[in-house]
Amino acid sequence: MFKFPEHQVAGHLALGGKLGPQIDESGRFCKPLQEDERGSREVAFYEALYSTSKVKKQILRFFPVFYGTHITEASDGSGLHPHLVLQDVVSDYLKPCIMDIKIGSRTWYPQASEDYVAKCLRKDRGTTSLSLGFRISGLQIYRGKKSGYWKPDRKQIQKFTADDVRSVLRKFVSSNQLGDSDCKPDSPPACYIYGGFSGIFQQLLELKSWFEDQTDFHFNSCSILLIYDGESEKNGGNPQSTIKLIDFAHVFDGNNVIDHNFLGGLSSLIKFISEASATQLSKPKWLDAPAA
Amino acid sequence: MFKFPEHQVAGHLALGGKLGPQIDESGRFCKPLQEDERGSREVAFYEALYSTSKVKKQILRFFPVFYGTHITEASDGSGLHPHLVLQDVVSDYLKPCIMDIKIGSRTWYPQASEDYVAKCLRKDRGTTSLSLGFRISGLQIYRGKKSGYWKPDRKQIQKFTADDVRSVLRKFVSSNQLGDSDCKPDSPPACYIYGGFSGIFQQLLELKSWFEDQTDFHFNSCSILLIYDGESEKNGGNPQSTIKLIDFAHVFDGNNVIDHNFLGGLSSLIKFISEASATQLSKPKWLDAPAA
């Protein structure tokens, strides 16, 4: 009934007998609740998000649908465990191309202990978080039937420089135009993925407008998923470009202050994507490099 | 010829035989160059700002005019010392009301030493920098002939909470409407200071647009001055509301990345000012409290 979510690109994985998320056939994503305050904070966030009339439908679509909590068998065989029941945000995609981007130059929260701050600060300085205001945490890009997905491993991703990030953001939307030779000619044109009326760029701008105003939540260490379908001919060529916010274990009350840390990082990501869109038709470097 | 700038509200003061800025009668502000890399960085920044065609006139007006460097007598009597020669940004004001706001939830720069980071981080967590994305570093508000200026001391300002910041931002524009009884009826109405076509709010939005795009400079530990004239009848009631960026000893090359730290803090300040504008006609608390 439950299975391992093969398109998960970051976070705890339910592999090798470990505790992690599972999906079912009906499009549900079951995420084990962390037993400490992180679990209760994430539930509290989803409940607040749906119970407050402050968050409009137009913004709610940027979050996975929340179906409540449910006690079910844990993936590690340890028995019953409480899970968040969420929408599996990629269940409708044939070949989901996904990027998980952790937003904010600071991933720690102001109330955290000195040790926790030091640990996060080290990671923020060691990745692009501090310099760019965001870091890529995981990704997969569909390159066609022959090559399948490009899914670099965590260690490789953690070492990404600013230039790697630029290159990967270009690759993300260039793969279908410039992938291997079996690539269908009617696969989604790059301009529809980032650009266009309903593309990722426009969605990020909508999200940014909300962050310029909302003072209810501070999204520490939260990610934005960029998703589109790498094989979209069955949808009439619509790549279903979408963004989703995920991971709310460190969301705190905004105390009537905007989330300037998230907004700054999001604005930086938007600038990077506008530049990637402008240069996306140039030949991506990964065509020259051996596959990872 | 040179004298102590009586309207300086923050930074090193040339008082008690110390080294600090001096002004002259022609509207020049002479700031001693710091002898370490901070001095050379500040000169390099002003030179880059004026030499690059990237920064448009519309944005340059938000910076003090830079007249070069000049070797002149130091305020501490130590003899000749190199100085930055800048515009004295308040020389045209009869009763300058000024707020110095250090922008950014992080005031340290990524290249800094561990010790420097720890020192700044302590101060950012101990003030409103971390929580609000900015902190007030100094201010003076003109309250009329009888009461003169309200100019709280540094220790008082360092202790400002989020609510104090809200209150002070309201006071800043309410003083002339609700100050002591000798307040001229034709002194600048609050709505012209933050609001209006050329008010502070509009200027901050213009500056924000620039920060959403510019990737040349990262303004670490830099301040925005908010200025208006508390006695503007000689200017036909025009309070000459203006903003100026100052203090560039920690400005670094942006490396093709936007200054997300400054942008986040600036966006938060804009939100605070929009709220202060909306509530500025309510009675400010300082009328109930004893003067500082």
Short mmCIF file of C-alpha atoms in Angstrom, two decimals, chain B residues 27-283:
data_model
loop_
_atom_site.label_atom_id
_atom_site.label_comp_id
_atom_site.label_asym_id
_atom_site.label_seq_id
_atom_site.Cartn_x
_atom_site.Cartn_y
_atom_site.Cartn_z
CA GLY B 27 28.21 72.54 3.73
CA ARG B 28 31.12 70.09 3.78
CA PHE B 29 31.28 67.15 6.20
CA CYS B 30 34.88 66.01 6.84
CA LYS B 31 35.07 62.46 8.12
CA PRO B 32 38.43 61.16 9.31
CA LEU B 33 39.55 58.16 7.28
CA GLN B 34 39.95 55.09 9.42
CA GLU B 35 43.55 53.99 9.14
CA ASP B 36 42.90 50.31 8.54
CA GLU B 37 41.14 48.72 5.57
CA ARG B 38 37.87 50.35 6.60
CA GLY B 39 39.15 53.73 5.45
CA SER B 40 40.40 52.47 2.10
CA ARG B 41 37.19 50.52 1.51
CA GLU B 42 35.06 53.61 2.12
CA VAL B 43 37.12 55.72 -0.31
CA ALA B 44 37.05 52.91 -2.88
CA PHE B 45 33.29 52.69 -2.56
CA TYR B 46 32.69 56.42 -3.15
CA GLU B 47 35.06 56.36 -6.11
CA ALA B 48 33.32 53.32 -7.62
CA LEU B 49 29.89 54.85 -7.02
CA TYR B 50 30.75 57.95 -9.01
CA SER B 51 32.96 56.38 -11.65
CA THR B 52 30.59 53.66 -12.77
CA SER B 53 27.86 54.59 -15.19
CA LYS B 54 25.76 51.80 -13.70
CA VAL B 55 24.40 53.95 -10.89
CA LYS B 56 21.85 56.38 -12.25
CA LYS B 57 21.39 59.95 -11.04
CA GLN B 58 18.02 59.03 -9.58
CA ILE B 59 19.84 56.65 -7.20
CA LEU B 60 22.95 58.80 -6.64
CA ARG B 61 20.77 61.41 -4.93
CA PHE B 62 20.35 58.91 -2.06
CA PHE B 63 24.07 59.23 -1.25
CA PRO B 64 25.98 62.21 0.18
CA VAL B 65 27.91 64.09 -2.52
CA PHE B 66 31.56 63.00 -2.47
CA TYR B 67 34.18 65.71 -2.97
CA GLY B 68 37.28 63.54 -2.63
CA THR B 69 39.78 63.18 0.17
CA HIS B 70 41.71 65.95 1.89
CA ILE B 71 44.47 66.04 4.50
CA THR B 72 43.51 68.39 7.28
CA GLU B 73 43.81 68.94 11.03
CA ALA B 74 42.25 66.12 13.03
CA SER B 75 39.65 66.99 15.66
CA ASP B 76 41.70 65.32 18.40
CA GLY B 77 44.63 67.72 17.96
CA SER B 78 46.91 64.92 16.74
CA GLY B 79 47.86 66.91 13.64
CA LEU B 80 47.24 66.32 9.96
CA HIS B 81 44.98 63.39 9.10
CA PRO B 82 43.35 62.26 5.83
CA HIS B 83 39.60 62.94 5.66
CA LEU B 84 36.75 62.06 3.34
CA VAL B 85 35.13 65.28 2.15
CA LEU B 86 31.39 64.74 1.87
CA GLN B 87 28.22 66.77 1.65
CA ASP B 88 26.91 67.82 5.07
CA VAL B 89 23.47 66.35 4.40
CA VAL B 90 21.68 68.45 7.03
CA SER B 91 23.30 71.85 6.33
CA ASP B 92 20.17 73.12 4.51
CA TYR B 93 17.83 72.26 7.36
CA LEU B 94 16.76 74.74 10.04
CA LYS B 95 15.72 72.14 12.60
CA PRO B 96 16.81 68.79 11.21
CA CYS B 97 14.87 65.80 12.49
CA ILE B 98 17.05 62.76 11.87
CA MET B 99 16.90 59.03 12.34
CA ASP B 100 19.95 56.81 11.70
CA ILE B 101 18.84 53.24 10.93
CA LYS B 102 21.42 50.50 10.46
CA ILE B 103 20.04 48.12 7.84
CA GLY B 104 20.35 44.34 7.76
CA SER B 105 19.66 41.53 10.20
CA ARG B 106 23.36 40.67 9.78
CA THR B 107 25.88 43.49 10.26
CA TRP B 108 28.98 41.34 9.71
CA TYR B 109 30.37 40.53 6.29
CA PRO B 110 30.95 36.95 5.09
CA GLN B 111 34.74 37.41 4.80
CA ALA B 112 35.10 38.55 8.43
CA SER B 113 37.11 36.76 11.10
CA GLU B 114 35.41 34.46 13.62
CA ASP B 115 35.97 36.99 16.40
CA TYR B 116 34.44 39.83 14.43
CA VAL B 117 31.47 37.66 13.44
CA ALA B 118 30.89 36.64 17.06
CA LYS B 119 31.08 40.26 18.24
CA CYS B 120 28.61 41.51 15.62
CA LEU B 121 26.30 38.52 16.07
CA ARG B 122 26.09 39.26 19.79
CA LYS B 123 25.10 42.85 19.03
CA ASP B 124 22.64 41.84 16.30
CA ARG B 125 20.92 39.42 18.70
CA GLY B 126 21.02 41.96 21.54
CA THR B 127 19.32 44.69 19.49
CA THR B 128 16.45 44.59 17.01
CA SER B 129 18.77 43.85 14.05
CA LEU B 130 18.19 40.11 14.06
CA SER B 131 14.45 40.23 14.72
CA LEU B 132 13.45 43.26 12.63
CA GLY B 133 16.21 43.32 10.01
CA PHE B 134 17.31 46.80 11.15
CA ARG B 135 18.09 48.78 14.27
CA ILE B 136 17.86 52.44 15.17
CA SER B 137 21.37 53.75 15.90
CA GLY B 138 20.50 57.33 16.73
CA LEU B 139 17.85 60.00 16.38
CA GLN B 140 16.78 63.52 17.14
CA ILE B 141 13.29 64.96 16.83
CA TYR B 142 12.50 68.66 17.06
CA ARG B 143 9.59 69.31 19.39
CA GLY B 144 9.30 73.09 19.20
CA LYS B 145 11.05 76.16 20.64
CA LYS B 146 10.36 75.35 24.30
CA SER B 147 11.38 71.71 24.36
CA GLY B 148 14.02 71.74 21.65
CA TYR B 149 15.21 68.36 20.43
CA TRP B 150 14.42 64.95 21.82
CA LYS B 151 17.69 63.04 21.46
CA PRO B 152 17.77 59.84 23.51
CA ASP B 153 21.22 58.60 24.49
CA ARG B 154 22.92 55.56 22.97
CA LYS B 155 22.29 53.21 25.84
CA GLN B 156 18.59 53.97 25.75
CA ILE B 157 18.49 53.42 21.97
CA GLN B 158 20.39 50.13 22.15
CA LYS B 159 17.67 48.76 24.41
CA PHE B 160 14.86 49.57 21.96
CA THR B 161 12.41 46.70 21.52
CA ALA B 162 10.21 46.15 18.47
CA ASP B 163 7.44 48.13 20.17
CA ASP B 164 9.85 50.98 20.98
CA VAL B 165 10.82 51.09 17.31
CA ARG B 166 7.15 51.28 16.30
CA SER B 167 6.56 54.05 18.82
CA VAL B 168 9.65 56.05 17.75
CA LEU B 169 8.75 55.78 14.06
CA ARG B 170 5.35 57.26 14.91
CA LYS B 171 6.87 59.98 17.10
CA PHE B 172 9.27 60.87 14.34
CA VAL B 173 6.45 62.23 12.20
CA SER B 174 3.96 63.16 14.88
CA SER B 175 6.12 65.61 16.82
CA ASN B 176 5.13 68.64 14.80
CA GLN B 177 1.45 67.96 14.99
CA LEU B 178 1.40 66.98 18.61
CA GLY B 179 4.44 68.68 20.11
CA ASP B 180 4.40 71.44 22.69
CA SER B 181 2.08 74.39 22.42
CA ASP B 182 4.45 76.79 20.64
CA CYS B 183 4.52 74.47 17.67
CA LYS B 184 3.78 76.49 14.56
CA PRO B 185 0.54 75.51 12.89
CA ASP B 186 2.24 75.62 9.50
CA SER B 187 5.00 73.18 10.43
CA PRO B 188 5.16 70.14 8.13
CA PRO B 189 2.11 67.92 8.28
CA ALA B 190 3.04 64.32 9.03
CA CYS B 191 1.49 63.10 5.81
CA TYR B 192 4.14 65.00 3.81
CA ILE B 193 7.05 63.44 5.67
CA TYR B 194 6.56 59.72 5.15
CA GLY B 195 3.87 59.96 2.50
CA GLY B 196 3.27 62.00 -0.60
CA PHE B 197 4.84 61.87 -4.01
CA SER B 198 8.31 62.86 -2.76
CA GLY B 199 8.05 61.63 0.84
CA ILE B 200 10.30 59.19 2.66
CA PHE B 201 8.08 56.21 1.88
CA GLN B 202 8.26 56.79 -1.87
CA GLN B 203 12.03 57.27 -1.70
CA LEU B 204 12.46 54.03 0.22
CA LEU B 205 10.43 52.19 -2.43
CA GLU B 206 12.70 53.61 -5.15
CA LEU B 207 15.74 52.49 -3.21
CA LYS B 208 14.19 49.04 -2.77
CA SER B 209 13.69 48.70 -6.53
CA TRP B 210 17.36 49.41 -7.00
CA PHE B 211 18.33 46.79 -4.41
CA GLU B 212 16.16 44.19 -6.15
CA ASP B 213 18.36 44.57 -9.18
CA GLN B 214 21.83 45.90 -8.34
CA THR B 215 24.56 43.30 -7.83
CA ASP B 216 27.62 45.59 -7.69
CA PHE B 217 27.75 46.40 -3.98
CA HIS B 218 26.94 44.63 -0.72
CA PHE B 219 26.27 47.24 1.96
CA ASN B 220 27.24 45.55 5.22
CA SER B 221 26.61 47.57 8.37
CA CYS B 222 25.45 50.62 6.44
CA SER B 223 22.80 53.09 7.61
CA ILE B 224 19.91 54.97 6.08
CA LEU B 225 19.31 58.47 7.44
CA LEU B 226 15.73 59.69 7.43
CA ILE B 227 15.72 63.50 7.49
CA TYR B 228 13.15 66.27 7.41
CA ASP B 229 12.98 69.85 8.57
CA GLY B 230 11.13 70.41 11.83
CA GLU B 231 10.73 74.09 10.99
CA SER B 232 9.99 74.38 7.34
CA GLU B 233 7.89 77.51 7.00
CA LYS B 234 10.81 79.30 5.33
CA ASN B 235 10.67 76.66 2.63
CA GLY B 236 6.99 77.22 2.03
CA GLY B 237 6.11 74.38 4.37
CA ASN B 238 8.18 71.85 2.45
CA PRO B 239 9.76 69.53 5.05
CA GLN B 240 12.41 68.45 2.52
CA SER B 241 11.94 64.81 3.52
CA THR B 242 14.91 62.85 2.32
CA ILE B 243 16.79 59.61 2.79
CA LYS B 244 20.58 59.21 2.58
CA LEU B 245 22.72 56.11 2.76
CA ILE B 246 25.86 56.55 4.86
CA ASP B 247 28.80 54.58 6.31
CA PHE B 248 30.51 52.43 3.70
CA ALA B 249 33.50 51.05 5.56
CA HIS B 250 32.13 47.51 5.10
CA VAL B 251 30.90 47.67 1.53
CA PHE B 252 32.15 44.77 -0.61
CA ASP B 253 31.86 43.70 -4.23
CA GLY B 254 28.45 42.12 -4.82
CA ASN B 255 29.83 39.40 -7.14
CA ASN B 256 26.70 39.43 -9.31
CA VAL B 257 24.43 38.64 -6.37
CA ILE B 258 21.86 41.09 -4.99
CA ASP B 259 22.37 42.37 -1.44
CA HIS B 260 19.62 40.15 0.01
CA ASN B 261 20.58 41.05 3.57
CA PHE B 262 20.09 44.78 2.97
CA LEU B 263 17.00 44.23 0.82
CA GLY B 264 15.33 42.11 3.49
CA GLY B 265 16.00 44.70 6.19
CA LEU B 266 14.90 47.57 3.96
CA SER B 267 11.65 45.75 3.12
CA SER B 268 11.00 45.27 6.82
CA LEU B 269 11.64 48.97 7.50
CA ILE B 270 9.24 49.90 4.70
CA LYS B 271 6.57 47.73 6.28
CA PHE B 272 7.15 49.39 9.68
CA ILE B 273 6.93 52.85 8.13
CA SER B 274 3.74 52.01 6.26
CA GLU B 275 2.24 50.95 9.59
CA ALA B 276 3.55 54.06 11.38
CA SER B 277 2.00 56.24 8.67
CA ALA B 278 -1.33 54.53 9.10
CA THR B 279 -1.38 55.15 12.85
CA GLN B 280 0.53 58.44 13.04
CA LEU B 281 -2.52 60.48 13.94
CA SER B 282 -3.12 58.63 17.16
CA LYS B 283 -1.65 60.22 20.28
#
